[in-house]
Amino acid sequence: MLSNEICPFDYIKVYDGGSDQDPIINTYCGQQRNLMVYSSGENLFVQFNTLKRTADSQNRGFSGWFEFSERFVNLGFIGKNDGQHIKGTECDQKILSRKESNGTVYSPNYPFLYHSNIVCKYYIYGLQDSQHLERVNIEFEKFEIPATD
């Protein structure tokens, strides 16, 4: 269960930085499998909150594995366009229209080699309201992705 749903009892809150004063990535409760959260910098703060209970609890809590690495995707490629890094993801970004606007998107580390075993998602949103219904067109100017290894 994620933060857009209610976590009325026990939960984990993850912050993109070294304290609870930094931006919240998300709040998690319920059952999660293979949940991966990435910081945008060198720190990640995880806060585990439980309610006081009068009866014995059978909740198991959580177990996680962490890794420090310089191999994670450098997010500098997002700054080349008008995208915003989606906090908590390795390299996902969202790009919002500014009314009939355009821009450029890049793969990680472009024009240099990209790392293997990554997934970056690009969410590109046109305006959609009572006066606007934009569609999105993407044209790949350069495309060098091998078809096989």
mmCIF file with all atom_site columns, C-alpha atoms in Angstrom:
data_model
loop_
_atom_site.group_PDB
_atom_site.id
_atom_site.type_symbol
_atom_site.label_atom_id
_atom_site.label_alt_id
_atom_site.label_comp_id
_atom_site.label_asym_id
_atom_site.label_entity_id
_atom_site.label_seq_id
_atom_site.pdbx_PDB_ins_code
_atom_site.Cartn_x
_atom_site.Cartn_y
_atom_site.Cartn_z
_atom_site.occupancy
_atom_site.B_iso_or_equiv
_atom_site.pdbx_formal_charge
_atom_site.auth_seq_id
_atom_site.auth_comp_id
_atom_site.auth_asym_id
_atom_site.auth_atom_id
_atom_site.pdbx_PDB_model_num
ATOM 1   C CA . MET A 1 1   ? 0.000   0.000   0.000   1.00 0.00 ? 1   MET A CA 1
ATOM 2   C CA . LEU A 1 2   ? 1.429   3.395   -0.935  1.00 0.00 ? 2   LEU A CA 1
ATOM 3   C CA . SER A 1 3   ? 1.016   6.877   0.474   1.00 0.00 ? 3   SER A CA 1
ATOM 4   C CA . ASN A 1 4   ? -1.875  7.771   -1.807  1.00 0.00 ? 4   ASN A CA 1
ATOM 5   C CA . GLU A 1 5   ? -3.736  5.099   0.109   1.00 0.00 ? 5   GLU A CA 1
ATOM 6   C CA . ILE A 1 6   ? -4.189  5.383   3.867   1.00 0.00 ? 6   ILE A CA 1
ATOM 7   C CA . CYS A 1 7   ? -1.615  3.905   6.252   1.00 0.00 ? 7   CYS A CA 1
ATOM 8   C CA . PRO A 1 8   ? -3.475  4.319   9.573   1.00 0.00 ? 8   PRO A CA 1
ATOM 9   C CA . PHE A 1 9   ? -1.326  1.933   11.617  1.00 0.00 ? 9   PHE A CA 1
ATOM 10  C CA . ASP A 1 10  ? 2.326   1.031   11.138  1.00 0.00 ? 10  ASP A CA 1
ATOM 11  C CA . TYR A 1 11  ? 4.300   2.385   8.209   1.00 0.00 ? 11  TYR A CA 1
ATOM 12  C CA . ILE A 1 12  ? 7.686   3.244   6.807   1.00 0.00 ? 12  ILE A CA 1
ATOM 13  C CA . LYS A 1 13  ? 8.326   6.758   5.565   1.00 0.00 ? 13  LYS A CA 1
ATOM 14  C CA . VAL A 1 14  ? 11.286  7.258   3.209   1.00 0.00 ? 14  VAL A CA 1
ATOM 15  C CA . TYR A 1 15  ? 12.953  10.657  2.781   1.00 0.00 ? 15  TYR A CA 1
ATOM 16  C CA . ASP A 1 16  ? 15.261  11.753  -0.033  1.00 0.00 ? 16  ASP A CA 1
ATOM 17  C CA . GLY A 1 17  ? 18.055  13.015  2.205   1.00 0.00 ? 17  GLY A CA 1
ATOM 18  C CA . GLY A 1 18  ? 19.529  12.548  5.657   1.00 0.00 ? 18  GLY A CA 1
ATOM 19  C CA . SER A 1 19  ? 16.606  13.553  7.909   1.00 0.00 ? 19  SER A CA 1
ATOM 20  C CA . ASP A 1 20  ? 12.850  13.865  8.220   1.00 0.00 ? 20  ASP A CA 1
ATOM 21  C CA . GLN A 1 21  ? 13.193  17.493  7.114   1.00 0.00 ? 21  GLN A CA 1
ATOM 22  C CA . ASP A 1 22  ? 14.084  16.386  3.570   1.00 0.00 ? 22  ASP A CA 1
ATOM 23  C CA . PRO A 1 23  ? 11.497  15.708  0.821   1.00 0.00 ? 23  PRO A CA 1
ATOM 24  C CA . ILE A 1 24  ? 9.382   12.599  1.339   1.00 0.00 ? 24  ILE A CA 1
ATOM 25  C CA . ILE A 1 25  ? 9.786   9.967   -1.357  1.00 0.00 ? 25  ILE A CA 1
ATOM 26  C CA . ASN A 1 26  ? 6.803   7.950   -0.174  1.00 0.00 ? 26  ASN A CA 1
ATOM 27  C CA . THR A 1 27  ? 5.049   6.261   2.739   1.00 0.00 ? 27  THR A CA 1
ATOM 28  C CA . TYR A 1 28  ? 4.650   2.480   2.618   1.00 0.00 ? 28  TYR A CA 1
ATOM 29  C CA . CYS A 1 29  ? 2.476   0.008   4.524   1.00 0.00 ? 29  CYS A CA 1
ATOM 30  C CA . GLY A 1 30  ? 0.712   -3.263  3.868   1.00 0.00 ? 30  GLY A CA 1
ATOM 31  C CA . GLN A 1 31  ? 2.558   -5.968  1.983   1.00 0.00 ? 31  GLN A CA 1
ATOM 32  C CA . GLN A 1 32  ? 5.282   -5.108  -0.508  1.00 0.00 ? 32  GLN A CA 1
ATOM 33  C CA . ARG A 1 33  ? 7.479   -7.356  -2.594  1.00 0.00 ? 33  ARG A CA 1
ATOM 34  C CA . ASN A 1 34  ? 10.595  -6.267  -4.454  1.00 0.00 ? 34  ASN A CA 1
ATOM 35  C CA . LEU A 1 35  ? 10.106  -2.638  -3.498  1.00 0.00 ? 35  LEU A CA 1
ATOM 36  C CA . MET A 1 36  ? 13.115  -0.624  -4.666  1.00 0.00 ? 36  MET A CA 1
ATOM 37  C CA . VAL A 1 37  ? 13.711  2.973   -3.601  1.00 0.00 ? 37  VAL A CA 1
ATOM 38  C CA . TYR A 1 38  ? 16.589  5.151   -4.806  1.00 0.00 ? 38  TYR A CA 1
ATOM 39  C CA . SER A 1 39  ? 17.889  8.394   -3.371  1.00 0.00 ? 39  SER A CA 1
ATOM 40  C CA . SER A 1 40  ? 18.719  11.259  -5.708  1.00 0.00 ? 40  SER A CA 1
ATOM 41  C CA . GLY A 1 41  ? 21.881  11.984  -3.705  1.00 0.00 ? 41  GLY A CA 1
ATOM 42  C CA . GLU A 1 42  ? 24.159  10.352  -1.153  1.00 0.00 ? 42  GLU A CA 1
ATOM 43  C CA . ASN A 1 43  ? 21.600  10.063  1.698   1.00 0.00 ? 43  ASN A CA 1
ATOM 44  C CA . LEU A 1 44  ? 18.341  8.241   2.307   1.00 0.00 ? 44  LEU A CA 1
ATOM 45  C CA . PHE A 1 45  ? 16.427  8.456   5.605   1.00 0.00 ? 45  PHE A CA 1
ATOM 46  C CA . VAL A 1 46  ? 13.990  5.661   6.526   1.00 0.00 ? 46  VAL A CA 1
ATOM 47  C CA . GLN A 1 47  ? 11.618  6.090   9.470   1.00 0.00 ? 47  GLN A CA 1
ATOM 48  C CA . PHE A 1 48  ? 9.678   3.097   10.831  1.00 0.00 ? 48  PHE A CA 1
ATOM 49  C CA . ASN A 1 49  ? 6.581   4.133   12.825  1.00 0.00 ? 49  ASN A CA 1
ATOM 50  C CA . THR A 1 50  ? 4.399   1.795   14.871  1.00 0.00 ? 50  THR A CA 1
ATOM 51  C CA . LEU A 1 51  ? 1.371   2.459   17.017  1.00 0.00 ? 51  LEU A CA 1
ATOM 52  C CA . LYS A 1 52  ? 1.208   1.551   20.684  1.00 0.00 ? 52  LYS A CA 1
ATOM 53  C CA . ARG A 1 53  ? -0.821  -1.620  21.086  1.00 0.00 ? 53  ARG A CA 1
ATOM 54  C CA . THR A 1 54  ? -2.506  -3.124  24.098  1.00 0.00 ? 54  THR A CA 1
ATOM 55  C CA . ALA A 1 55  ? -2.598  -6.649  22.645  1.00 0.00 ? 55  ALA A CA 1
ATOM 56  C CA . ASP A 1 56  ? 0.272   -8.760  21.366  1.00 0.00 ? 56  ASP A CA 1
ATOM 57  C CA . SER A 1 57  ? 1.073   -8.004  17.760  1.00 0.00 ? 57  SER A CA 1
ATOM 58  C CA . GLN A 1 58  ? 1.748   -10.600 15.099  1.00 0.00 ? 58  GLN A CA 1
ATOM 59  C CA . ASN A 1 59  ? 3.200   -8.141  12.584  1.00 0.00 ? 59  ASN A CA 1
ATOM 60  C CA . ARG A 1 60  ? 6.519   -9.244  11.158  1.00 0.00 ? 60  ARG A CA 1
ATOM 61  C CA . GLY A 1 61  ? 7.919   -5.876  10.113  1.00 0.00 ? 61  GLY A CA 1
ATOM 62  C CA . PHE A 1 62  ? 10.322  -5.712  7.218   1.00 0.00 ? 62  PHE A CA 1
ATOM 63  C CA . SER A 1 63  ? 13.657  -6.880  5.958   1.00 0.00 ? 63  SER A CA 1
ATOM 64  C CA . GLY A 1 64  ? 15.666  -4.988  3.396   1.00 0.00 ? 64  GLY A CA 1
ATOM 65  C CA . TRP A 1 65  ? 18.973  -4.944  1.618   1.00 0.00 ? 65  TRP A CA 1
ATOM 66  C CA . PHE A 1 66  ? 20.872  -1.768  0.810   1.00 0.00 ? 66  PHE A CA 1
ATOM 67  C CA . GLU A 1 67  ? 23.772  -0.945  -1.461  1.00 0.00 ? 67  GLU A CA 1
ATOM 68  C CA . PHE A 1 68  ? 26.098  2.027   -1.783  1.00 0.00 ? 68  PHE A CA 1
ATOM 69  C CA . SER A 1 69  ? 27.371  2.366   -5.318  1.00 0.00 ? 69  SER A CA 1
ATOM 70  C CA . GLU A 1 70  ? 28.657  4.850   -7.845  1.00 0.00 ? 70  GLU A CA 1
ATOM 71  C CA . ARG A 1 71  ? 27.238  2.604   -10.579 1.00 0.00 ? 71  ARG A CA 1
ATOM 72  C CA . PHE A 1 72  ? 23.712  3.915   -10.176 1.00 0.00 ? 72  PHE A CA 1
ATOM 73  C CA . VAL A 1 73  ? 22.520  6.206   -12.916 1.00 0.00 ? 73  VAL A CA 1
ATOM 74  C CA . ASN A 1 74  ? 23.863  9.755   -12.785 1.00 0.00 ? 74  ASN A CA 1
ATOM 75  C CA . LEU A 1 75  ? 20.752  11.930  -12.916 1.00 0.00 ? 75  LEU A CA 1
ATOM 76  C CA . GLY A 1 76  ? 22.516  14.761  -14.746 1.00 0.00 ? 76  GLY A CA 1
ATOM 77  C CA . PHE A 1 77  ? 20.952  13.687  -18.050 1.00 0.00 ? 77  PHE A CA 1
ATOM 78  C CA . ILE A 1 78  ? 17.539  14.730  -16.735 1.00 0.00 ? 78  ILE A CA 1
ATOM 79  C CA . GLY A 1 79  ? 18.775  18.295  -16.288 1.00 0.00 ? 79  GLY A CA 1
ATOM 80  C CA . LYS A 1 80  ? 19.464  18.532  -20.033 1.00 0.00 ? 80  LYS A CA 1
ATOM 81  C CA . ASN A 1 81  ? 15.733  18.698  -20.666 1.00 0.00 ? 81  ASN A CA 1
ATOM 82  C CA . ASP A 1 82  ? 12.736  20.000  -18.786 1.00 0.00 ? 82  ASP A CA 1
ATOM 83  C CA . GLY A 1 83  ? 12.157  16.714  -17.003 1.00 0.00 ? 83  GLY A CA 1
ATOM 84  C CA . GLN A 1 84  ? 11.819  16.145  -13.288 1.00 0.00 ? 84  GLN A CA 1
ATOM 85  C CA . HIS A 1 85  ? 13.295  13.109  -11.574 1.00 0.00 ? 85  HIS A CA 1
ATOM 86  C CA . ILE A 1 86  ? 10.556  11.025  -9.984  1.00 0.00 ? 86  ILE A CA 1
ATOM 87  C CA . LYS A 1 87  ? 11.785  10.666  -6.419  1.00 0.00 ? 87  LYS A CA 1
ATOM 88  C CA . GLY A 1 88  ? 12.470  7.149   -5.256  1.00 0.00 ? 88  GLY A CA 1
ATOM 89  C CA . THR A 1 89  ? 13.135  5.774   -8.738  1.00 0.00 ? 89  THR A CA 1
ATOM 90  C CA . GLU A 1 90  ? 16.522  5.089   -10.240 1.00 0.00 ? 90  GLU A CA 1
ATOM 91  C CA . CYS A 1 91  ? 16.061  7.297   -13.286 1.00 0.00 ? 91  CYS A CA 1
ATOM 92  C CA . ASP A 1 92  ? 12.361  7.757   -14.094 1.00 0.00 ? 92  ASP A CA 1
ATOM 93  C CA . GLN A 1 93  ? 11.301  11.243  -15.072 1.00 0.00 ? 93  GLN A CA 1
ATOM 94  C CA . LYS A 1 94  ? 8.194   13.170  -15.940 1.00 0.00 ? 94  LYS A CA 1
ATOM 95  C CA . ILE A 1 95  ? 8.038   15.915  -18.514 1.00 0.00 ? 95  ILE A CA 1
ATOM 96  C CA . LEU A 1 96  ? 5.094   18.310  -18.474 1.00 0.00 ? 96  LEU A CA 1
ATOM 97  C CA . SER A 1 97  ? 3.899   20.431  -21.375 1.00 0.00 ? 97  SER A CA 1
ATOM 98  C CA . ARG A 1 98  ? 4.081   24.182  -21.059 1.00 0.00 ? 98  ARG A CA 1
ATOM 99  C CA . LYS A 1 99  ? 1.435   24.597  -23.773 1.00 0.00 ? 99  LYS A CA 1
ATOM 100 C CA . GLU A 1 100 ? 2.580   23.684  -27.254 1.00 0.00 ? 100 GLU A CA 1
ATOM 101 C CA . SER A 1 101 ? 6.163   23.311  -26.054 1.00 0.00 ? 101 SER A CA 1
ATOM 102 C CA . ASN A 1 102 ? 8.928   20.978  -27.137 1.00 0.00 ? 102 ASN A CA 1
ATOM 103 C CA . GLY A 1 103 ? 12.239  19.707  -25.841 1.00 0.00 ? 103 GLY A CA 1
ATOM 104 C CA . THR A 1 104 ? 14.747  16.903  -25.940 1.00 0.00 ? 104 THR A CA 1
ATOM 105 C CA . VAL A 1 105 ? 14.988  13.692  -23.939 1.00 0.00 ? 105 VAL A CA 1
ATOM 106 C CA . TYR A 1 106 ? 18.125  11.644  -23.457 1.00 0.00 ? 106 TYR A CA 1
ATOM 107 C CA . SER A 1 107 ? 19.026  8.174   -22.336 1.00 0.00 ? 107 SER A CA 1
ATOM 108 C CA . PRO A 1 108 ? 21.224  8.010   -19.218 1.00 0.00 ? 108 PRO A CA 1
ATOM 109 C CA . ASN A 1 109 ? 24.823  9.155   -19.781 1.00 0.00 ? 109 ASN A CA 1
ATOM 110 C CA . TYR A 1 110 ? 24.118  10.175  -23.401 1.00 0.00 ? 110 TYR A CA 1
ATOM 111 C CA . PRO A 1 111 ? 26.128  10.604  -25.665 1.00 0.00 ? 111 PRO A CA 1
ATOM 112 C CA . PHE A 1 112 ? 28.416  8.225   -23.778 1.00 0.00 ? 112 PHE A CA 1
ATOM 113 C CA . LEU A 1 113 ? 27.781  4.548   -23.068 1.00 0.00 ? 113 LEU A CA 1
ATOM 114 C CA . TYR A 1 114 ? 24.834  3.709   -20.839 1.00 0.00 ? 114 TYR A CA 1
ATOM 115 C CA . HIS A 1 115 ? 24.948  1.168   -18.004 1.00 0.00 ? 115 HIS A CA 1
ATOM 116 C CA . SER A 1 116 ? 23.413  -2.273  -18.365 1.00 0.00 ? 116 SER A CA 1
ATOM 117 C CA . ASN A 1 117 ? 20.548  -3.617  -16.271 1.00 0.00 ? 117 ASN A CA 1
ATOM 118 C CA . ILE A 1 118 ? 18.651  -0.347  -15.759 1.00 0.00 ? 118 ILE A CA 1
ATOM 119 C CA . VAL A 1 119 ? 15.092  0.657   -16.547 1.00 0.00 ? 119 VAL A CA 1
ATOM 120 C CA . CYS A 1 120 ? 14.284  4.345   -17.008 1.00 0.00 ? 120 CYS A CA 1
ATOM 121 C CA . LYS A 1 121 ? 10.707  5.414   -17.650 1.00 0.00 ? 121 LYS A CA 1
ATOM 122 C CA . TYR A 1 122 ? 9.823   8.712   -19.319 1.00 0.00 ? 122 TYR A CA 1
ATOM 123 C CA . TYR A 1 123 ? 6.336   10.025  -18.576 1.00 0.00 ? 123 TYR A CA 1
ATOM 124 C CA . ILE A 1 124 ? 5.567   12.780  -21.091 1.00 0.00 ? 124 ILE A CA 1
ATOM 125 C CA . TYR A 1 125 ? 2.316   14.628  -20.391 1.00 0.00 ? 125 TYR A CA 1
ATOM 126 C CA . GLY A 1 126 ? 0.492   17.038  -22.688 1.00 0.00 ? 126 GLY A CA 1
ATOM 127 C CA . LEU A 1 127 ? -2.083  19.511  -21.420 1.00 0.00 ? 127 LEU A CA 1
ATOM 128 C CA . GLN A 1 128 ? -5.502  18.043  -20.840 1.00 0.00 ? 128 GLN A CA 1
ATOM 129 C CA . ASP A 1 129 ? -8.308  20.256  -19.587 1.00 0.00 ? 129 ASP A CA 1
ATOM 130 C CA . SER A 1 130 ? -11.536 21.781  -20.887 1.00 0.00 ? 130 SER A CA 1
ATOM 131 C CA . GLN A 1 131 ? -9.659  24.035  -23.342 1.00 0.00 ? 131 GLN A CA 1
ATOM 132 C CA . HIS A 1 132 ? -6.675  21.842  -24.248 1.00 0.00 ? 132 HIS A CA 1
ATOM 133 C CA . LEU A 1 133 ? -6.148  18.276  -25.336 1.00 0.00 ? 133 LEU A CA 1
ATOM 134 C CA . GLU A 1 134 ? -2.572  17.980  -26.512 1.00 0.00 ? 134 GLU A CA 1
ATOM 135 C CA . ARG A 1 135 ? -1.155  14.856  -28.069 1.00 0.00 ? 135 ARG A CA 1
ATOM 136 C CA . VAL A 1 136 ? 2.513   13.930  -27.814 1.00 0.00 ? 136 VAL A CA 1
ATOM 137 C CA . ASN A 1 137 ? 4.851   13.214  -30.700 1.00 0.00 ? 137 ASN A CA 1
ATOM 138 C CA . ILE A 1 138 ? 8.370   11.877  -30.165 1.00 0.00 ? 138 ILE A CA 1
ATOM 139 C CA . GLU A 1 139 ? 10.954  11.667  -32.916 1.00 0.00 ? 139 GLU A CA 1
ATOM 140 C CA . PHE A 1 140 ? 14.231  9.885   -32.209 1.00 0.00 ? 140 PHE A CA 1
ATOM 141 C CA . GLU A 1 141 ? 17.000  11.896  -33.869 1.00 0.00 ? 141 GLU A CA 1
ATOM 142 C CA . LYS A 1 142 ? 19.703  9.379   -32.938 1.00 0.00 ? 142 LYS A CA 1
ATOM 143 C CA . PHE A 1 143 ? 19.002  5.794   -32.036 1.00 0.00 ? 143 PHE A CA 1
ATOM 144 C CA . GLU A 1 144 ? 21.892  3.442   -31.287 1.00 0.00 ? 144 GLU A CA 1
ATOM 145 C CA . ILE A 1 145 ? 20.550  0.543   -29.270 1.00 0.00 ? 145 ILE A CA 1
ATOM 146 C CA . PRO A 1 146 ? 21.751  -2.936  -30.245 1.00 0.00 ? 146 PRO A CA 1
ATOM 147 C CA . ALA A 1 147 ? 19.115  -5.422  -31.364 1.00 0.00 ? 147 ALA A CA 1
ATOM 148 C CA . THR A 1 148 ? 21.093  -8.336  -29.870 1.00 0.00 ? 148 THR A CA 1
ATOM 149 C CA . ASP A 1 149 ? 24.069  -8.747  -27.536 1.00 0.00 ? 149 ASP A CA 1
#
